[in-house]
Amino acid sequence: MISEPELVGEFGPEHRPEAVGGFDHRPPPGRRRGHGLLWGAAGALTASAIWATTVFAYGDGIVERPDTRGYQLSGRSCSAMQLKALTAAAGKREDVATLVPGRIEHPALDQIYCNVALVSPEGAGTYAEGWSVHVHVGLRAELHKETAPGSEFEAREGPSALEGEDEKGAELVPNLGDRAYLRTDFGEQSRLSVLDGAAVLTLTVSASTTYSGPDDGDDEPEAPAPESFHADMISDMRDVMEKLKTT
């Protein structure tokens, strides 16, 4: 069961360095010819069947099927979003993780989208009475079953990806999957993208403030900067990756 600790002081619990890296702000002779041909044909068919289970032609080359590494995606996979670190930082869950439209189930690709909202208690920490902070967390998980996604992942998420004027460059996250990048989009949303074998996982986090008091709600506080959640995102992504192999 996920506890609902109060939000006190700064966002983001302490993390072990090894968990988040530097992102903690936080045919034989003698047989008759006919039999030889039959044996040869049978052997070729058997070898082709075995070969077809592991490789297939793509363009002018032979491409190995990607390693799924035990990942499984289904309509229940959103339950992998337990988000212990982010929940501790934000205060409590506002709702359960929900599967949103966009799910794909296909021999070549499985894909799901999930989201969940976290919320601080009203007036917690330095926030004025009536104000609360909502942290919006999204998860997109893709399982590529025919073609390896590595090259596309690097082009889309790596340093060569085009950036907007207010978008910070991709930061390489060590020791997370085969390759992982963290970036902040326009100062409003942080995105952690991970390549792990045939799986591509993307966790996004943004924050906003909400007022529910009796008046107009002056003195609106600033929402936490997306960078303040980077350590929590890395910790929770590790947990999501493990659970998507068993859920």
PDB file of C-alpha atoms in Angstrom:
ATOM      1  CA  MET A   1       0.000   0.000   0.000  1.00  0.00           C
ATOM      2  CA  ILE A   2       1.280   3.475  -0.868  1.00  0.00           C
ATOM      3  CA  SER A   3       1.431   5.800   2.067  1.00  0.00           C
ATOM      4  CA  GLU A   4       0.429   9.443   1.835  1.00  0.00           C
ATOM      5  CA  PRO A   5       3.112  11.448   3.604  1.00  0.00           C
ATOM      6  CA  GLU A   6       2.606  15.143   4.055  1.00  0.00           C
ATOM      7  CA  LEU A   7       4.565  17.498   1.894  1.00  0.00           C
ATOM      8  CA  VAL A   8       7.004  19.357   4.063  1.00  0.00           C
ATOM      9  CA  GLY A   9       9.523  21.862   2.820  1.00  0.00           C
ATOM     10  CA  GLU A  10      11.226  21.236  -0.510  1.00  0.00           C
ATOM     11  CA  PHE A  11       9.941  18.777  -3.090  1.00  0.00           C
ATOM     12  CA  GLY A  12      11.944  15.568  -3.503  1.00  0.00           C
ATOM     13  CA  PRO A  13      13.079  12.982  -0.934  1.00  0.00           C
ATOM     14  CA  GLU A  14      16.678  11.945  -0.521  1.00  0.00           C
ATOM     15  CA  HIS A  15      17.952   9.269  -2.900  1.00  0.00           C
ATOM     16  CA  ARG A  16      20.890   6.893  -2.875  1.00  0.00           C
ATOM     17  CA  PRO A  17      23.564   8.058  -5.394  1.00  0.00           C
ATOM     18  CA  GLU A  18      23.613   4.669  -7.099  1.00  0.00           C
ATOM     19  CA  ALA A  19      19.877   4.918  -7.784  1.00  0.00           C
ATOM     20  CA  VAL A  20      19.772   8.251  -9.558  1.00  0.00           C
ATOM     21  CA  GLY A  21      23.362   8.983 -10.621  1.00  0.00           C
ATOM     22  CA  GLY A  22      24.178  12.678 -10.727  1.00  0.00           C
ATOM     23  CA  PHE A  23      20.593  13.865 -11.038  1.00  0.00           C
ATOM     24  CA  ASP A  24      19.775  14.318  -7.366  1.00  0.00           C
ATOM     25  CA  HIS A  25      19.221  18.062  -7.010  1.00  0.00           C
ATOM     26  CA  ARG A  26      18.317  15.023  -5.786  1.00  0.00           C
ATOM     27  CA  PRO A  27      23.763 -35.126 -46.566  1.00  0.00           C
ATOM     28  CA  PRO A  28      26.254 -38.366 -46.096  1.00  0.00           C
ATOM     29  CA  PRO A  29      27.517 -40.366 -49.268  1.00  0.00           C
ATOM     30  CA  GLY A  30      26.008 -43.706 -50.418  1.00  0.00           C
ATOM     31  CA  ARG A  31      22.314 -42.797 -50.272  1.00  0.00           C
ATOM     32  CA  ARG A  32      20.161 -42.878 -53.384  1.00  0.00           C
ATOM     33  CA  ARG A  33      19.781 -39.488 -54.994  1.00  0.00           C
ATOM     34  CA  GLY A  34      16.050 -39.223 -54.341  1.00  0.00           C
ATOM     35  CA  HIS A  35      16.463 -39.810 -50.624  1.00  0.00           C
ATOM     36  CA  GLY A  36      19.285 -37.300 -50.561  1.00  0.00           C
ATOM     37  CA  LEU A  37      17.103 -34.690 -52.144  1.00  0.00           C
ATOM     38  CA  LEU A  38      14.286 -35.386 -49.683  1.00  0.00           C
ATOM     39  CA  TRP A  39      16.591 -35.256 -46.692  1.00  0.00           C
ATOM     40  CA  GLY A  40      18.192 -32.110 -48.023  1.00  0.00           C
ATOM     41  CA  ALA A  41      14.844 -30.441 -48.587  1.00  0.00           C
ATOM     42  CA  ALA A  42      13.593 -31.440 -45.129  1.00  0.00           C
ATOM     43  CA  GLY A  43      16.756 -30.135 -43.540  1.00  0.00           C
ATOM     44  CA  ALA A  44      16.514 -26.868 -45.412  1.00  0.00           C
ATOM     45  CA  LEU A  45      12.895 -26.408 -44.364  1.00  0.00           C
ATOM     46  CA  THR A  46      13.722 -27.132 -40.728  1.00  0.00           C
ATOM     47  CA  ALA A  47      16.655 -24.745 -40.752  1.00  0.00           C
ATOM     48  CA  SER A  48      14.562 -22.076 -42.443  1.00  0.00           C
ATOM     49  CA  ALA A  49      11.827 -22.424 -39.839  1.00  0.00           C
ATOM     50  CA  ILE A  50      14.307 -22.064 -36.989  1.00  0.00           C
ATOM     51  CA  TRP A  51      16.040 -19.154 -38.695  1.00  0.00           C
ATOM     52  CA  ALA A  52      12.718 -17.418 -39.344  1.00  0.00           C
ATOM     53  CA  THR A  53      11.949 -17.356 -35.642  1.00  0.00           C
ATOM     54  CA  THR A  54      14.980 -15.209 -34.941  1.00  0.00           C
ATOM     55  CA  VAL A  55      15.724 -13.127 -38.037  1.00  0.00           C
ATOM     56  CA  PHE A  56      13.949 -11.672 -41.049  1.00  0.00           C
ATOM     57  CA  ALA A  57      14.904  -9.767 -44.197  1.00  0.00           C
ATOM     58  CA  TYR A  58      14.766  -5.991 -44.074  1.00  0.00           C
ATOM     59  CA  GLY A  59      15.913  -4.133 -47.163  1.00  0.00           C
ATOM     60  CA  ASP A  60      19.232  -5.585 -48.280  1.00  0.00           C
ATOM     61  CA  GLY A  61      20.262  -6.960 -44.890  1.00  0.00           C
ATOM     62  CA  ILE A  62      19.306  -9.399 -42.191  1.00  0.00           C
ATOM     63  CA  VAL A  63      18.016  -7.941 -38.955  1.00  0.00           C
ATOM     64  CA  GLU A  64      17.727  -9.811 -35.682  1.00  0.00           C
ATOM     65  CA  ARG A  65      14.428  -9.660 -33.865  1.00  0.00           C
ATOM     66  CA  PRO A  66      14.755  -7.392 -30.848  1.00  0.00           C
ATOM     67  CA  ASP A  67      15.120  -8.779 -27.349  1.00  0.00           C
ATOM     68  CA  THR A  68      11.915  -8.139 -25.375  1.00  0.00           C
ATOM     69  CA  ARG A  69      13.751  -8.872 -22.091  1.00  0.00           C
ATOM     70  CA  GLY A  70      10.574 -10.096 -20.455  1.00  0.00           C
ATOM     71  CA  TYR A  71       8.532  -6.935 -20.946  1.00  0.00           C
ATOM     72  CA  GLN A  72       4.787  -7.430 -21.288  1.00  0.00           C
ATOM     73  CA  LEU A  73       2.190  -4.753 -22.004  1.00  0.00           C
ATOM     74  CA  SER A  74      -1.543  -5.121 -21.431  1.00  0.00           C
ATOM     75  CA  GLY A  75      -4.538  -3.157 -20.258  1.00  0.00           C
ATOM     76  CA  ARG A  76      -3.402  -3.769 -16.670  1.00  0.00           C
ATOM     77  CA  SER A  77       0.112  -2.452 -17.113  1.00  0.00           C
ATOM     78  CA  CYS A  78      -0.736   0.983 -15.703  1.00  0.00           C
ATOM     79  CA  SER A  79      -0.647  -0.606 -12.254  1.00  0.00           C
ATOM     80  CA  ALA A  80       3.152  -0.544 -12.639  1.00  0.00           C
ATOM     81  CA  MET A  81       2.979   3.209 -11.958  1.00  0.00           C
ATOM     82  CA  GLN A  82       3.325   2.981  -8.193  1.00  0.00           C
ATOM     83  CA  LEU A  83       5.550   6.064  -8.209  1.00  0.00           C
ATOM     84  CA  LYS A  84       6.704   5.857  -4.616  1.00  0.00           C
ATOM     85  CA  ALA A  85       9.340   8.575  -4.954  1.00  0.00           C
ATOM     86  CA  LEU A  86       7.140  11.056  -6.801  1.00  0.00           C
ATOM     87  CA  THR A  87       4.227  10.403  -4.454  1.00  0.00           C
ATOM     88  CA  ALA A  88       6.426  11.075  -1.449  1.00  0.00           C
ATOM     89  CA  ALA A  89       7.543  14.313  -3.058  1.00  0.00           C
ATOM     90  CA  ALA A  90       4.080  15.538  -4.030  1.00  0.00           C
ATOM     91  CA  GLY A  91       2.098  14.443  -0.993  1.00  0.00           C
ATOM     92  CA  LYS A  92      -0.493  11.885  -2.111  1.00  0.00           C
ATOM     93  CA  ARG A  93      -2.249  10.370  -5.125  1.00  0.00           C
ATOM     94  CA  GLU A  94      -5.274  12.209  -6.391  1.00  0.00           C
ATOM     95  CA  ASP A  95      -6.443   9.149  -8.327  1.00  0.00           C
ATOM     96  CA  VAL A  96      -5.235   5.779  -9.597  1.00  0.00           C
ATOM     97  CA  ALA A  97      -3.118   5.345 -12.706  1.00  0.00           C
ATOM     98  CA  THR A  98      -5.448   5.250 -15.708  1.00  0.00           C
ATOM     99  CA  LEU A  99      -5.091   3.753 -19.173  1.00  0.00           C
ATOM    100  CA  VAL A 100      -5.817   6.474 -21.739  1.00  0.00           C
ATOM    101  CA  PRO A 101      -6.727   6.160 -25.444  1.00  0.00           C
ATOM    102  CA  GLY A 102      -3.917   5.225 -27.787  1.00  0.00           C
ATOM    103  CA  ARG A 103      -3.304   1.593 -26.867  1.00  0.00           C
ATOM    104  CA  ILE A 104      -1.863  -0.591 -29.655  1.00  0.00           C
ATOM    105  CA  GLU A 105      -1.790  -4.400 -29.657  1.00  0.00           C
ATOM    106  CA  HIS A 106      -0.179  -5.680 -32.871  1.00  0.00           C
ATOM    107  CA  PRO A 107       2.307  -8.409 -33.891  1.00  0.00           C
ATOM    108  CA  ALA A 108       4.861  -5.668 -34.550  1.00  0.00           C
ATOM    109  CA  LEU A 109       4.172  -3.283 -31.672  1.00  0.00           C
ATOM    110  CA  ASP A 110       2.421  -3.072 -28.324  1.00  0.00           C
ATOM    111  CA  GLN A 111       1.884   0.379 -26.845  1.00  0.00           C
ATOM    112  CA  ILE A 112       0.077   1.837 -23.847  1.00  0.00           C
ATOM    113  CA  TYR A 113      -0.435   5.292 -22.380  1.00  0.00           C
ATOM    114  CA  CYS A 114      -1.111   5.847 -18.667  1.00  0.00           C
ATOM    115  CA  ASN A 115      -1.450   8.899 -16.456  1.00  0.00           C
ATOM    116  CA  VAL A 116      -1.931   9.731 -12.812  1.00  0.00           C
ATOM    117  CA  ALA A 117      -2.243  12.926 -10.784  1.00  0.00           C
ATOM    118  CA  LEU A 118      -0.480  13.592  -7.486  1.00  0.00           C
ATOM    119  CA  VAL A 119      -1.418  16.449  -5.200  1.00  0.00           C
ATOM    120  CA  SER A 120      -0.015  18.237  -2.168  1.00  0.00           C
ATOM    121  CA  PRO A 121      -2.249  19.031   0.816  1.00  0.00           C
ATOM    122  CA  GLU A 122      -3.742  22.514   0.661  1.00  0.00           C
ATOM    123  CA  GLY A 123      -1.505  25.050   2.294  1.00  0.00           C
ATOM    124  CA  ALA A 124       1.301  22.521   2.817  1.00  0.00           C
ATOM    125  CA  GLY A 125       4.817  23.787   3.340  1.00  0.00           C
ATOM    126  CA  THR A 126       5.255  27.290   2.006  1.00  0.00           C
ATOM    127  CA  TYR A 127       1.964  27.425   0.083  1.00  0.00           C
ATOM    128  CA  ALA A 128      -0.689  29.891   1.162  1.00  0.00           C
ATOM    129  CA  GLU A 129      -4.044  28.721   2.432  1.00  0.00           C
ATOM    130  CA  GLY A 130      -6.241  27.346  -0.354  1.00  0.00           C
ATOM    131  CA  TRP A 131      -3.368  26.669  -2.740  1.00  0.00           C
ATOM    132  CA  SER A 132      -2.205  23.160  -3.667  1.00  0.00           C
ATOM    133  CA  VAL A 133       0.261  21.765  -6.176  1.00  0.00           C
ATOM    134  CA  HIS A 134      -0.743  19.112  -8.693  1.00  0.00           C
ATOM    135  CA  VAL A 135       1.911  16.927 -10.279  1.00  0.00           C
ATOM    136  CA  HIS A 136       0.834  15.309 -13.532  1.00  0.00           C
ATOM    137  CA  VAL A 137       2.668  12.088 -14.427  1.00  0.00           C
ATOM    138  CA  GLY A 138       2.381  10.300 -17.780  1.00  0.00           C
ATOM    139  CA  LEU A 139       3.823   7.005 -18.958  1.00  0.00           C
ATOM    140  CA  ARG A 140       4.136   5.778 -22.536  1.00  0.00           C
ATOM    141  CA  ALA A 141       5.446   2.237 -22.941  1.00  0.00           C
ATOM    142  CA  GLU A 142       6.264   0.678 -26.326  1.00  0.00           C
ATOM    143  CA  LEU A 143       7.336  -2.899 -27.030  1.00  0.00           C
ATOM    144  CA  HIS A 144       8.831  -3.327 -30.519  1.00  0.00           C
ATOM    145  CA  LYS A 145       8.552  -6.988 -31.519  1.00  0.00           C
ATOM    146  CA  GLU A 146       9.875  -7.027 -35.098  1.00  0.00           C
ATOM    147  CA  THR A 147      12.386  -4.224 -35.559  1.00  0.00           C
ATOM    148  CA  ALA A 148      14.840  -2.963 -32.969  1.00  0.00           C
ATOM    149  CA  PRO A 149      14.020   0.612 -31.922  1.00  0.00           C
ATOM    150  CA  GLY A 150      17.554   1.715 -31.059  1.00  0.00           C
ATOM    151  CA  SER A 151      18.319   3.938 -34.065  1.00  0.00           C
ATOM    152  CA  GLU A 152      14.942   5.681 -33.952  1.00  0.00           C
ATOM    153  CA  PHE A 153      15.237   6.173 -30.201  1.00  0.00           C
ATOM    154  CA  GLU A 154      18.601   7.873 -30.564  1.00  0.00           C
ATOM    155  CA  ALA A 155      17.335  10.119 -33.364  1.00  0.00           C
ATOM    156  CA  ARG A 156      14.210  11.136 -31.445  1.00  0.00           C
ATOM    157  CA  GLU A 157      15.536  11.440 -27.900  1.00  0.00           C
ATOM    158  CA  GLY A 158      19.283  11.919 -28.186  1.00  0.00           C
ATOM    159  CA  PRO A 159      21.405  15.073 -28.456  1.00  0.00           C
ATOM    160  CA  SER A 160      20.819  15.346 -32.223  1.00  0.00           C
ATOM    161  CA  ALA A 161      17.062  15.874 -31.749  1.00  0.00           C
ATOM    162  CA  LEU A 162      15.927  19.378 -32.666  1.00  0.00           C
ATOM    163  CA  GLU A 163      15.239  21.577 -29.671  1.00  0.00           C
ATOM    164  CA  GLY A 164      12.938  24.515 -29.154  1.00  0.00           C
ATOM    165  CA  GLU A 165      14.208  27.890 -28.047  1.00  0.00           C
ATOM    166  CA  ASP A 166      13.349  27.213 -24.399  1.00  0.00           C
ATOM    167  CA  GLU A 167      14.070  23.483 -24.439  1.00  0.00           C
ATOM    168  CA  LYS A 168      17.122  22.183 -22.645  1.00  0.00           C
ATOM    169  CA  GLY A 169      19.345  19.605 -24.326  1.00  0.00           C
ATOM    170  CA  ALA A 170      19.157  15.926 -23.553  1.00  0.00           C
ATOM    171  CA  GLU A 171      21.167  14.752 -20.554  1.00  0.00           C
ATOM    172  CA  LEU A 172      22.461  11.193 -20.684  1.00  0.00           C
ATOM    173  CA  VAL A 173      21.383   9.208 -17.616  1.00  0.00           C
ATOM    174  CA  PRO A 174      23.930   6.515 -16.718  1.00  0.00           C
ATOM    175  CA  ASN A 175      23.094   2.955 -15.684  1.00  0.00           C
ATOM    176  CA  LEU A 176      19.465   3.038 -16.765  1.00  0.00           C
ATOM    177  CA  GLY A 177      18.482   0.521 -19.456  1.00  0.00           C
ATOM    178  CA  ASP A 178      20.614   0.451 -22.590  1.00  0.00           C
ATOM    179  CA  ARG A 179      20.380   4.224 -22.961  1.00  0.00           C
ATOM    180  CA  ALA A 180      18.371   6.932 -21.255  1.00  0.00           C
ATOM    181  CA  TYR A 181      17.928  10.671 -21.688  1.00  0.00           C
ATOM    182  CA  LEU A 182      16.383  13.381 -19.535  1.00  0.00           C
ATOM    183  CA  ARG A 183      15.255  16.692 -20.969  1.00  0.00           C
ATOM    184  CA  THR A 184      13.070  19.600 -19.942  1.00  0.00           C
ATOM    185  CA  ASP A 185      10.636  20.931 -22.518  1.00  0.00           C
ATOM    186  CA  PHE A 186      10.109  24.689 -22.476  1.00  0.00           C
ATOM    187  CA  GLY A 187      10.610  24.834 -18.703  1.00  0.00           C
ATOM    188  CA  GLU A 188       7.241  23.193 -18.087  1.00  0.00           C
ATOM    189  CA  GLN A 189       7.681  19.434 -18.420  1.00  0.00           C
ATOM    190  CA  SER A 190      10.486  16.980 -17.793  1.00  0.00           C
ATOM    191  CA  ARG A 191      10.751  13.859 -19.936  1.00  0.00           C
ATOM    192  CA  LEU A 192      12.753  10.740 -19.071  1.00  0.00           C
ATOM    193  CA  SER A 193      13.102   8.353 -22.039  1.00  0.00           C
ATOM    194  CA  VAL A 194      14.654   4.890 -21.721  1.00  0.00           C
ATOM    195  CA  LEU A 195      15.653   2.282 -24.298  1.00  0.00           C
ATOM    196  CA  ASP A 196      15.878  -1.229 -22.849  1.00  0.00           C
ATOM    197  CA  GLY A 197      16.138  -3.952 -25.488  1.00  0.00           C
ATOM    198  CA  ALA A 198      12.879  -3.875 -27.446  1.00  0.00           C
ATOM    199  CA  ALA A 199      11.184  -1.556 -24.966  1.00  0.00           C
ATOM    200  CA  VAL A 200      10.989   2.228 -25.104  1.00  0.00           C
ATOM    201  CA  LEU A 201       9.616   3.850 -21.941  1.00  0.00           C
ATOM    202  CA  THR A 202       8.871   7.524 -21.471  1.00  0.00           C
ATOM    203  CA  LEU A 203       7.933   9.156 -18.181  1.00  0.00           C
ATOM    204  CA  THR A 204       6.766  12.790 -18.187  1.00  0.00           C
ATOM    205  CA  VAL A 205       6.210  15.069 -15.209  1.00  0.00           C
ATOM    206  CA  SER A 206       4.771  18.569 -14.985  1.00  0.00           C
ATOM    207  CA  ALA A 207       3.369  20.611 -12.110  1.00  0.00           C
ATOM    208  CA  SER A 208       0.671  23.229 -11.720  1.00  0.00           C
ATOM    209  CA  THR A 209      -0.996  25.102  -8.871  1.00  0.00           C
ATOM    210  CA  THR A 210      -4.699  24.996  -7.971  1.00  0.00           C
ATOM    211  CA  TYR A 211      -6.704  27.296  -5.730  1.00  0.00           C
ATOM    212  CA  SER A 212      -9.821  26.178  -3.858  1.00  0.00           C
ATOM    213  CA  GLY A 213     -10.219  28.965  -1.314  1.00  0.00           C
ATOM    214  CA  PRO A 214     -13.147  31.352  -0.767  1.00  0.00           C
ATOM    215  CA  ASP A 215     -11.761  34.436  -2.544  1.00  0.00           C
ATOM    216  CA  ASP A 216      -9.856  35.167  -5.725  1.00  0.00           C
ATOM    217  CA  GLY A 217      -6.706  33.474  -4.529  1.00  0.00           C
ATOM    218  CA  ASP A 218      -4.099  36.196  -4.673  1.00  0.00           C
ATOM    219  CA  ASP A 219      -0.419  35.468  -4.116  1.00  0.00           C
ATOM    220  CA  GLU A 220      -0.348  32.420  -6.343  1.00  0.00           C
ATOM    221  CA  PRO A 221       2.786  30.411  -5.590  1.00  0.00           C
ATOM    222  CA  GLU A 222       5.104  29.200  -8.287  1.00  0.00           C
ATOM    223  CA  ALA A 223       4.800  25.551  -9.202  1.00  0.00           C
ATOM    224  CA  PRO A 224       7.913  23.452  -8.539  1.00  0.00           C
ATOM    225  CA  ALA A 225      10.441  23.472 -11.365  1.00  0.00           C
ATOM    226  CA  PRO A 226      10.390  20.263 -13.427  1.00  0.00           C
ATOM    227  CA  GLU A 227      14.075  19.725 -12.649  1.00  0.00           C
ATOM    228  CA  SER A 228      13.226  19.273  -8.976  1.00  0.00           C
ATOM    229  CA  PHE A 229      11.627  15.917  -9.839  1.00  0.00           C
ATOM    230  CA  HIS A 230      14.476  14.417 -11.847  1.00  0.00           C
ATOM    231  CA  ALA A 231      15.846  12.192  -9.080  1.00  0.00           C
ATOM    232  CA  ASP A 232      12.327  10.973  -8.263  1.00  0.00           C
ATOM    233  CA  MET A 233      11.651  10.228 -11.926  1.00  0.00           C
ATOM    234  CA  ILE A 234      14.785   8.088 -12.230  1.00  0.00           C
ATOM    235  CA  SER A 235      13.957   6.137  -9.087  1.00  0.00           C
ATOM    236  CA  ASP A 236      10.376   5.517 -10.164  1.00  0.00           C
ATOM    237  CA  MET A 237      11.386   4.596 -13.711  1.00  0.00           C
ATOM    238  CA  ARG A 238      13.592   1.799 -12.362  1.00  0.00           C
ATOM    239  CA  ASP A 239      10.596   0.452 -10.455  1.00  0.00           C
ATOM    240  CA  VAL A 240       8.262   0.743 -13.466  1.00  0.00           C
ATOM    241  CA  MET A 241      10.751  -1.148 -15.640  1.00  0.00           C
ATOM    242  CA  GLU A 242      10.872  -4.042 -13.182  1.00  0.00           C
ATOM    243  CA  LYS A 243       7.110  -4.218 -12.762  1.00  0.00           C
ATOM    244  CA  LEU A 244       6.394  -4.155 -16.499  1.00  0.00           C
ATOM    245  CA  LYS A 245       8.291  -7.465 -16.719  1.00  0.00           C
ATOM    246  CA  THR A 246       5.887  -9.106 -14.267  1.00  0.00           C
ATOM    247  CA  THR A 247       2.591  -7.198 -14.505  1.00  0.00           C
TER     248      THR A 247
END
